């Protein structure tokens, strides 16, 4: 449904001249630097998928979303969504699409929420029955009725985000882009929004593409993740595969029953020690944890053992740290 | 209430600022009965006509005046994700009612000046002839505003420089072509044919010789045509600009 091929977006940043004739010089100056925010990315997303689009700050996530929503025209490459090139047939494209930019509302600042929804109903020509049905559903899932009569500018961040989400899904779009929909929200609000996205995705088969820095969102919602750094997609696949491939080491936490001088065991390294509690890190290369525990039991008396598998959060931190290292080594 | 007070204040300021232009004109004409063959009433007629078109264009295209702000506040992004034309959305994003001051003033000047120049029977017919001329002028001013707004897509600071386009354009339209240097006269007739927007129709209506432009009076009918042409060109430039829109970083 979404097909992107060698998609590139470059930004031209013009140098600013200061002083008396600065403004005039700015007009005729061709001096500029080029930032390649999205660098030849290719991917395909099928209808009904829920994809997490991840990457560190400045990776190019929002730029990609802006191309997908038809705001930006790609510098080069191909992009079709349901057979349409977004910027070429913008109106047709946005009619079946919804979008939330967590950083900034897409609603009308001065209108009360209910009037916003009414206005959208006219803009998208939503049939009365469909409108009522969705409004009831959102009242339920998002608690919209608490603040229907408040102007958007007076809403709290969490309320505004819920209103923005309702607005994005109001016309039953085929596809919705969510750029950081949980930014700055408390735990409960995040939970509610995740629940909402999951419900709509499974009930209405809406395709959802979601960017976030909250890995709870990813763990909870996304089966598939795409990871981007410096404009390039570096991983695209199942979340489970990401964790097993990049998850790094597992951890074994042992509570020893007695004091020992030498606690080193083959195949694991000590990463923390706190009294008699020692944390080992190890790669389970197919053998699992059994050999380690055997080894421990043979040489030591222990009281308690627990095992930690890498989770999404540590995996992704791990990956970012690796990339960070790669970048700094480039400058050496 | 606060809004209403500031509205009134804006309205007065607006009236006053264009009134000073008129006052300057009257002062010049106290020393001479005619300037390059144009009397006070005739010059005022042209002035009233351009002011009327300018005010109408400002009222209809008020949104273009704030386009830079729409970009900076991310509101243009918001418009681009709605299934409505971006040109239409920007144009209607602001309705500048306070320009009503300039409009009523322009219309008043037209009526008073025409009364001085022509017998009332012909004046009634002339008013009808003025409609396409006012439309042409309005379209032309719209074209100027659209062009200036579009440049905001590339430059944020340097925008004031483009005021030259709008104010320069206004200066050319609101003076009889006769007051300009012959080279400029030819320029505004044959190269950038702004003389056809207001000057030539006005001269034709009040029966002035068109020696400054060197064209026959029937070319006055070009006014709405050229206005529309300028508008359509500006519209294309706008679409070109939107394709190069870069949005903001966050
Ligand atoms: N409108 C713009 N003009 C110039 N440069 C831009 C613009 N938008 C983004 N950039 C640059 O492009 C790069 C990618 O930015 P983008 O906003 O896509 O990142 P992101 O992945 O969304 O980051 P974050 O997680 O911080 O939101 C950055 O280097 C940024 O400075
Ligand atoms: Mg972003």
XYZ file of C-alpha atoms and ligand atoms in Angstrom:
614
model
C 0.000 0.000 0.000
C 2.797 2.415 0.870
C 5.750 2.025 -1.467
C 8.849 4.143 -0.991
C 11.864 3.693 -3.197
C 15.191 5.502 -2.754
C 13.407 8.373 -1.088
C 15.613 11.427 -0.483
C 14.868 14.751 1.149
C 17.422 17.506 1.233
C 16.966 20.843 2.938
C 18.640 23.936 1.614
C 19.716 26.246 4.363
C 20.616 29.713 3.144
C 23.272 31.672 4.912
C 22.099 34.824 6.548
C 23.861 38.084 6.052
C 23.600 40.643 8.759
C 23.947 44.404 8.679
C 22.571 47.192 6.548
C 22.155 45.397 3.244
C 21.891 41.935 4.758
C 18.301 41.498 3.703
C 19.074 42.387 0.102
C 22.110 40.174 0.026
C 20.041 37.312 1.425
C 17.740 37.582 -1.552
C 20.399 37.184 -4.148
C 22.815 35.015 -2.283
C 23.043 31.463 -3.491
C 25.335 30.403 -0.688
C 23.717 27.560 1.149
C 24.400 24.328 2.906
C 22.494 21.174 2.157
C 21.205 18.898 4.884
C 20.302 15.428 3.689
C 17.617 14.576 6.229
C 16.361 11.432 4.485
C 18.930 9.508 2.507
C 17.664 6.961 -0.014
C 15.256 5.006 2.083
C 13.077 2.249 0.669
C 10.279 0.355 2.364
C 6.835 -1.089 1.844
C 3.986 -1.094 4.288
C 0.878 -3.176 3.766
C -2.667 -2.143 4.635
C -3.531 -2.696 8.285
C 0.035 -2.789 9.574
C 1.112 -0.956 12.715
C 4.698 0.121 12.264
C 6.971 1.815 14.771
C 9.356 4.274 13.148
C 12.255 4.799 15.515
C 15.518 6.637 15.636
C 17.474 9.154 17.700
C 16.842 12.925 17.537
C 17.406 14.406 14.118
C 17.366 10.980 12.430
C 14.827 12.085 9.813
C 11.599 10.627 11.183
C 9.471 13.756 11.020
C 10.865 14.593 7.598
C 9.747 11.176 6.341
C 6.299 11.665 7.859
C 6.014 15.078 6.192
C 6.728 13.500 2.822
C 4.207 10.732 3.488
C 1.557 13.296 4.418
C 2.190 15.386 1.292
C 3.560 18.437 3.133
C 7.040 18.087 1.658
C 7.959 17.175 -1.892
C 10.793 14.594 -1.979
C 14.073 15.730 -3.511
C 14.278 12.447 -5.389
C 13.006 8.889 -5.278
C 9.536 7.461 -5.594
C 6.658 7.426 -3.209
C 3.160 6.136 -3.762
C 0.452 5.541 -1.223
C -2.448 3.463 -2.478
C -1.278 4.242 -5.987
C -1.212 8.014 -5.437
C 1.818 10.288 -5.259
C 0.957 12.308 -2.117
C 2.139 15.759 -3.160
C 0.910 15.449 -6.724
C -2.656 14.631 -5.721
C -2.538 16.158 -2.285
C -6.257 16.715 -1.697
C -7.198 13.218 -2.814
C -4.450 11.773 -0.639
C -5.194 13.674 2.571
C -8.885 12.866 2.337
C -8.169 9.218 3.255
C -5.381 10.022 5.688
C -5.113 11.303 9.240
C -2.133 12.785 11.045
C -1.100 13.863 14.545
C 1.994 15.906 15.224
C 2.528 15.538 18.942
C 4.647 18.666 19.095
C 2.010 20.868 17.533
C -1.727 20.646 17.223
C -3.314 20.380 13.803
C -6.536 21.806 15.211
C -7.894 25.346 15.230
C -6.569 27.101 18.274
C -9.671 29.135 19.099
C -12.416 26.617 18.441
C -13.977 24.494 21.198
C -13.359 20.781 20.667
C -16.942 20.032 19.680
C -16.965 22.761 17.032
C -13.634 21.500 15.744
C -15.200 18.095 15.228
C -18.237 19.629 13.541
C -15.988 21.604 11.230
C -14.036 18.466 10.341
C -17.295 16.684 9.671
C -18.034 19.285 6.994
C -14.525 19.386 5.578
C -14.354 15.606 5.185
C -18.070 15.309 4.341
C -18.576 12.641 6.991
C -22.077 11.118 6.960
C -24.068 11.914 10.098
C -24.321 8.280 11.245
C -20.619 7.606 10.880
C -19.866 10.847 12.720
C -22.154 9.962 15.637
C -20.778 6.436 15.843
C -17.173 7.634 15.935
C -17.864 10.423 18.394
C -19.500 7.903 20.745
C -16.574 5.566 20.352
C -14.052 8.327 21.068
C -16.043 9.567 24.038
C -15.623 6.062 25.363
C -12.003 5.366 24.465
C -10.525 8.836 24.868
C -12.841 10.421 27.417
C -13.521 13.203 24.961
C -16.752 14.287 26.639
C -14.822 15.757 29.593
C -13.624 18.724 27.565
C -15.885 19.026 24.525
C -16.756 22.650 25.158
C -13.278 23.917 25.938
C -11.354 25.788 23.248
C -8.302 23.916 21.991
C -5.921 26.598 23.279
C -7.109 26.011 26.876
C -6.699 22.227 26.852
C -3.964 20.523 28.847
C -1.326 18.691 26.830
C -2.910 15.302 27.442
C -6.396 16.540 26.578
C -5.115 18.240 23.449
C -3.425 15.060 22.326
C -6.632 13.109 22.827
C -8.556 15.719 20.813
C -5.913 15.600 18.072
C -6.166 11.804 17.936
C -9.941 11.877 17.739
C -9.708 14.431 14.928
C -7.207 12.316 13.019
C -9.426 9.225 13.156
C -12.808 10.950 12.793
C -13.287 10.334 9.075
C -12.230 6.657 9.252
C -8.996 7.195 7.333
C -7.283 4.235 5.713
C -3.954 5.324 7.053
C -2.822 7.432 10.002
C 0.549 8.969 10.765
C 1.367 9.639 14.395
C 4.504 11.677 15.052
C 5.229 11.341 18.780
C 1.628 10.997 19.976
C 2.637 10.325 23.577
C 5.227 13.052 24.038
C 5.050 14.691 27.445
C 2.142 12.626 28.755
C 1.797 10.923 32.129
C 1.761 7.152 32.472
C -2.005 6.818 32.546
C -2.558 9.110 29.577
C 0.048 7.185 27.599
C -1.631 3.934 28.471
C -4.992 5.253 27.363
C -3.622 6.467 24.037
C -1.828 3.184 23.356
C -5.037 1.325 24.099
C -6.879 3.599 21.703
C -4.391 3.097 18.874
C -4.360 -0.665 19.377
C -8.157 -0.855 19.404
C -8.654 1.227 16.259
C -5.910 -0.635 14.430
C -7.425 -4.007 15.162
C -11.102 -3.037 14.768
C -10.917 -0.788 11.735
C -7.806 -2.223 10.118
C -6.347 1.274 9.919
C -2.716 1.360 8.846
C -0.721 3.214 11.499
C 2.796 4.566 11.291
C 4.050 5.811 14.603
C 7.196 7.604 15.665
C 8.089 7.782 19.303
C 10.900 8.026 21.806
C 8.878 6.066 24.327
C 9.819 2.434 24.010
C 6.794 1.477 26.034
C 4.749 2.520 22.997
C 6.825 0.263 20.812
C 6.758 -2.731 23.123
C 3.024 -2.407 23.544
C 1.951 -1.601 19.999
C 4.357 -2.471 17.241
C 5.039 -5.842 15.753
C 7.191 -4.286 13.087
C 9.808 -1.593 13.629
C 11.846 0.497 11.248
C 14.937 2.115 12.677
C 16.475 5.115 11.024
C 19.646 7.015 11.788
C 21.076 9.936 9.880
C 18.505 9.498 7.167
C 19.155 5.807 6.517
C 17.009 2.845 7.483
C 19.271 0.473 9.407
C 16.751 -2.088 10.538
C 13.344 -3.068 9.233
C 11.704 -6.145 10.622
C 9.857 -7.779 13.484
C 10.358 -6.330 16.937
C 11.201 -9.803 18.280
C 13.977 -10.132 15.719
C 15.382 -6.750 16.638
C 15.660 -7.804 20.259
C 17.216 -11.161 19.524
C 19.642 -9.732 16.978
C 20.736 -6.590 18.770
C 19.593 -7.319 22.295
C 23.126 -8.075 23.384
C 23.796 -9.951 26.558
C 21.477 -11.609 29.023
C 21.996 -11.099 32.709
C 22.204 -13.524 35.561
C 21.865 -12.197 39.092
C 23.187 -14.469 41.802
C 22.787 -14.116 45.546
C 25.621 -16.112 47.122
C 25.150 -17.882 50.436
C 28.713 -17.351 51.563
C 31.605 -14.959 51.036
C 34.019 -15.907 48.225
C 37.224 -14.256 47.043
C 37.088 -15.304 43.452
C 33.685 -15.260 41.816
C 34.723 -15.393 38.185
C 33.171 -18.098 36.036
C 33.895 -19.088 32.467
C 31.568 -17.731 29.769
C 30.312 -14.756 31.779
C 31.658 -11.475 33.041
C 30.839 -9.619 36.198
C 29.101 -6.294 35.580
C 28.022 -5.428 39.124
C 28.724 -6.531 42.665
C 26.846 -5.497 45.737
C 27.643 -7.434 48.905
C 26.904 -11.011 48.098
C 24.735 -10.086 45.105
C 26.601 -10.339 41.796
C 25.363 -9.587 38.281
C 26.880 -11.535 35.387
C 26.434 -10.726 31.721
C 26.685 -13.482 29.133
C 25.831 -14.436 25.557
C 23.722 -17.553 25.431
C 25.022 -18.987 22.202
C 22.454 -21.666 21.824
C 23.287 -23.401 25.103
C 21.054 -21.321 27.281
C 21.808 -20.637 30.890
C 22.217 -24.251 32.020
C 26.037 -24.572 31.742
C 26.529 -21.431 33.797
C 24.273 -22.579 36.605
C 25.900 -25.978 36.641
C 29.285 -24.325 36.918
C 28.062 -22.097 39.735
C 26.517 -24.934 41.692
C 29.647 -27.004 41.412
C 31.910 -24.328 42.896
C 29.704 -22.137 45.106
C 26.812 -22.125 47.501
C 24.134 -19.736 46.378
C 20.792 -18.650 47.868
C 18.947 -17.180 44.920
C 19.301 -16.819 41.167
C 17.341 -14.652 38.714
C 17.628 -14.210 34.976
C 17.072 -11.005 32.958
C 16.421 -11.087 29.259
C 17.142 -7.966 27.233
C 13.977 -5.908 26.785
C 13.065 -3.470 24.035
C 14.328 -0.549 26.046
C 17.807 -1.901 26.723
C 18.051 -3.244 23.191
C 17.334 0.076 21.640
C 19.588 1.926 24.060
C 22.246 -0.560 23.071
C 21.727 0.133 19.368
C 21.766 3.914 19.819
C 24.949 3.650 21.864
C 26.566 1.603 19.135
C 25.568 4.142 16.471
C 26.812 6.954 18.643
C 30.139 5.133 18.840
C 30.216 4.622 15.069
C 29.678 8.327 14.478
C 32.359 9.444 16.890
C 34.854 7.006 15.395
C 34.190 8.610 11.993
C 35.593 11.850 13.290
C 38.716 10.309 14.786
C -15.076 44.808 23.855
C -11.329 45.100 23.698
C -11.444 43.795 20.156
C -14.019 46.355 19.209
C -11.945 49.251 20.565
C -8.826 48.129 18.740
C -10.882 47.620 15.612
C -12.139 51.183 15.740
C -8.645 52.406 16.377
C -7.283 50.464 13.402
C -10.067 51.774 11.255
C -9.269 55.377 12.188
C -5.525 54.900 11.719
C -6.233 53.405 8.345
C -8.512 56.210 7.295
C -6.020 58.764 8.508
C -3.009 57.278 6.729
C -4.673 57.315 3.339
C -6.147 60.661 4.171
C -2.657 62.134 4.482
C -1.934 61.006 0.916
C -5.010 62.826 -0.225
C -4.071 65.915 1.782
C -0.626 65.963 0.168
C -2.262 65.843 -3.225
C -4.570 68.745 -2.385
C -1.637 70.824 -1.142
C 0.279 70.298 -4.385
C -2.706 71.414 -6.405
C -3.154 74.647 -4.430
C -0.048 75.917 -6.227
C -0.926 74.760 -9.721
C -4.297 74.157 -11.390
C -3.023 71.132 -13.282
C -0.075 68.794 -13.192
C 1.057 67.532 -16.598
C -2.415 68.299 -17.839
C -4.233 66.555 -14.967
C -6.472 68.568 -12.647
C -6.952 67.822 -8.956
C -10.312 66.161 -9.586
C -8.874 63.936 -12.309
C -5.835 62.936 -10.276
C -8.067 62.279 -7.270
C -10.316 60.111 -9.433
C -7.383 57.896 -10.354
C -6.261 57.860 -6.736
C -9.742 56.896 -5.525
C -9.921 54.102 -8.062
C -6.571 52.543 -7.126
C -7.417 52.880 -3.449
C -10.683 51.089 -3.948
C -8.960 48.215 -5.754
C -6.180 48.112 -3.167
C -8.659 47.980 -0.288
C -10.704 45.247 -1.966
C -7.579 43.197 -2.641
C -6.474 43.646 0.964
C -9.847 42.503 2.234
C -10.089 39.471 -0.007
C -6.436 38.462 0.215
C -5.759 39.423 3.839
C -4.409 35.946 4.523
C -1.444 36.496 2.230
C -0.400 39.370 4.448
C 0.090 36.975 7.390
C 1.443 34.030 5.403
C 4.889 34.350 6.967
C 3.281 33.895 10.379
C 1.258 30.918 9.158
C 4.515 29.224 8.171
C 6.297 30.024 11.396
C 3.442 28.849 13.620
C 3.093 25.616 11.651
C -0.401 26.577 10.529
C 0.513 26.151 6.894
C 1.497 22.527 7.559
C -1.903 22.116 9.131
C -3.567 23.507 6.010
C -1.597 21.169 3.787
C -3.000 18.095 5.530
C -6.605 19.224 4.998
C -8.516 18.233 1.856
C -8.995 21.834 0.736
C -6.947 23.990 -1.628
C -3.955 25.596 0.089
C -4.388 28.821 -1.884
C -7.974 29.113 -0.810
C -7.180 28.287 2.820
C -4.431 30.883 3.095
C -6.521 33.517 1.335
C -9.447 33.089 3.699
C -7.395 32.655 6.863
C -7.771 36.334 7.652
C -10.483 38.770 6.728
C -9.231 42.282 7.262
C -12.407 44.149 7.965
C -10.623 47.290 9.096
C -9.660 47.944 5.476
C -13.247 49.014 5.160
C -11.975 52.486 5.999
C -9.840 52.667 2.904
C -12.584 51.188 0.777
C -15.260 53.692 1.765
C -12.768 56.497 1.362
C -11.799 55.323 -2.103
C -15.420 55.061 -3.165
C -16.204 58.504 -1.726
C -13.317 60.047 -3.645
C -14.506 58.431 -6.872
C -18.015 59.830 -6.420
C -16.876 63.366 -5.517
C -14.240 63.501 -8.250
C -16.603 62.181 -10.923
C -19.177 64.743 -9.898
C -16.609 67.478 -10.563
C -15.465 66.067 -13.878
C -18.598 64.920 -15.642
C -22.264 65.788 -15.983
C -24.362 63.584 -13.746
C -26.072 61.677 -16.601
C -22.761 60.482 -18.045
C -21.376 59.886 -14.559
C -24.037 57.235 -13.961
C -22.925 55.289 -17.043
C -19.277 55.757 -16.184
C -19.812 54.138 -12.792
C -20.921 50.971 -14.600
C -17.848 51.111 -16.828
C -15.725 51.369 -13.708
C -16.703 47.950 -12.426
C -14.444 45.933 -14.761
C -11.653 48.458 -14.143
C -11.955 48.056 -10.373
C -11.987 44.276 -10.853
C -8.829 44.466 -12.982
C -7.093 46.611 -10.376
C -8.159 44.329 -7.543
C -6.826 41.273 -9.367
C -3.586 43.108 -10.053
C -3.099 44.072 -6.389
C -3.952 40.518 -5.389
C -1.197 39.363 -7.733
C 1.253 41.665 -5.963
C 0.237 40.396 -2.517
C 0.435 36.762 -3.620
C 3.885 37.265 -5.123
C 5.155 38.940 -1.992
C 3.662 36.225 0.245
C 5.159 33.424 -1.859
C 8.669 34.765 -1.362
C 8.239 34.024 2.374
C 8.752 30.367 1.475
C 12.417 31.070 0.759
C 13.279 34.053 2.865
C 12.094 34.913 6.293
C 13.999 38.066 7.158
C 14.409 39.679 3.786
C 10.697 39.895 3.258
C 10.404 43.622 3.883
C 12.486 44.165 0.796
C 9.635 42.791 -1.223
C 7.474 45.613 0.013
C 9.153 47.450 -2.835
C 7.089 45.365 -5.220
C 3.807 46.203 -3.566
C 4.443 49.844 -2.754
C 6.267 50.483 -5.990
C 3.362 48.921 -7.843
C 0.913 51.062 -5.921
C 2.863 54.247 -6.697
C 2.859 53.490 -10.405
C -0.848 52.718 -10.486
C -2.016 55.713 -8.497
C -0.274 58.427 -10.541
C -1.037 59.564 -14.102
C 1.494 58.054 -16.459
C 2.256 61.595 -17.667
C 4.255 62.403 -14.517
C 6.863 59.699 -15.227
C 9.976 59.945 -17.360
C 9.287 58.954 -21.030
C 11.405 55.846 -20.659
C 9.338 54.698 -17.697
C 6.131 55.527 -19.538
C 7.107 53.186 -22.322
C 8.244 50.569 -19.811
C 4.888 50.552 -18.040
C 2.983 50.438 -21.333
C 4.853 47.856 -23.367
C 7.072 45.845 -21.056
C 5.345 45.703 -17.674
C 1.941 46.901 -18.911
C 0.680 48.306 -15.633
C -0.622 51.452 -17.347
C -3.515 49.395 -18.691
C -4.739 48.493 -15.241
C -5.959 51.950 -14.197
C -4.351 54.847 -16.017
C -5.514 54.094 -19.556
C -9.129 53.271 -18.571
C -9.354 56.444 -16.484
C -7.867 58.607 -19.236
C -10.235 57.033 -21.768
C -13.286 57.562 -19.564
C -12.633 61.227 -18.842
C -11.492 61.865 -22.405
C -7.805 62.659 -21.860
C -5.451 62.274 -24.826
C -3.452 59.087 -24.420
C -0.243 60.617 -25.727
C 1.794 59.488 -22.701
C 1.084 55.855 -23.513
C 0.633 56.236 -27.259
C -2.199 53.721 -27.504
C -5.821 54.090 -28.730
C -8.594 54.508 -26.090
C -10.262 51.173 -26.808
C -7.262 49.453 -25.202
C -8.890 50.493 -21.909
C -10.770 47.205 -22.146
C -7.497 45.393 -21.484
C -7.713 46.377 -17.816
C -9.607 43.353 -16.459
C -7.755 41.115 -18.888
C -4.317 42.208 -17.736
C -5.419 42.106 -14.119
C -6.531 38.518 -14.589
C -3.290 37.685 -16.408
C -1.195 39.042 -13.547
C -3.316 37.147 -11.052
C -2.950 33.848 -12.906
C 0.811 34.326 -13.188
C 1.032 35.002 -9.463
C -1.104 31.939 -8.823
C 1.360 29.788 -10.766
C 4.254 31.277 -8.854
C 2.400 30.365 -5.665
C 2.075 26.706 -6.719
C 5.740 26.690 -7.619
C 6.563 28.064 -4.166
C 4.446 25.466 -2.355
C 6.319 22.686 -4.150
C 9.515 24.115 -2.664
C 8.081 24.588 0.798
C 10.473 23.274 3.452
C 8.244 23.400 6.529
C 9.935 24.038 9.885
C 12.381 21.888 11.810
C 10.082 20.762 14.593
N 12.437 22.570 7.736
C 13.720 22.225 7.865
N 14.687 23.009 7.394
C 15.965 22.652 7.508
N 16.409 21.531 8.096
C 15.499 20.699 8.598
C 14.106 21.000 8.516
N 13.422 19.988 9.098
C 14.350 19.109 9.528
N 15.594 19.522 9.236
C 16.850 18.790 9.524
O 16.713 17.470 9.064
C 17.203 16.524 9.991
C 16.127 15.539 10.382
O 15.128 16.193 11.119
P 13.776 15.494 11.577
O 12.915 16.551 12.176
O 13.223 14.715 10.449
O 14.303 14.508 12.701
P 13.489 13.549 13.694
O 13.945 12.168 13.448
O 12.042 13.824 13.600
O 14.056 14.015 15.102
P 13.324 14.193 16.530
O 13.319 12.865 17.160
O 14.236 15.130 17.232
O 11.976 14.749 16.267
C 17.772 17.337 11.137
O 19.147 17.474 10.950
C 17.092 18.690 11.004
O 17.943 19.721 11.429
Mg 10.568 14.616 14.877
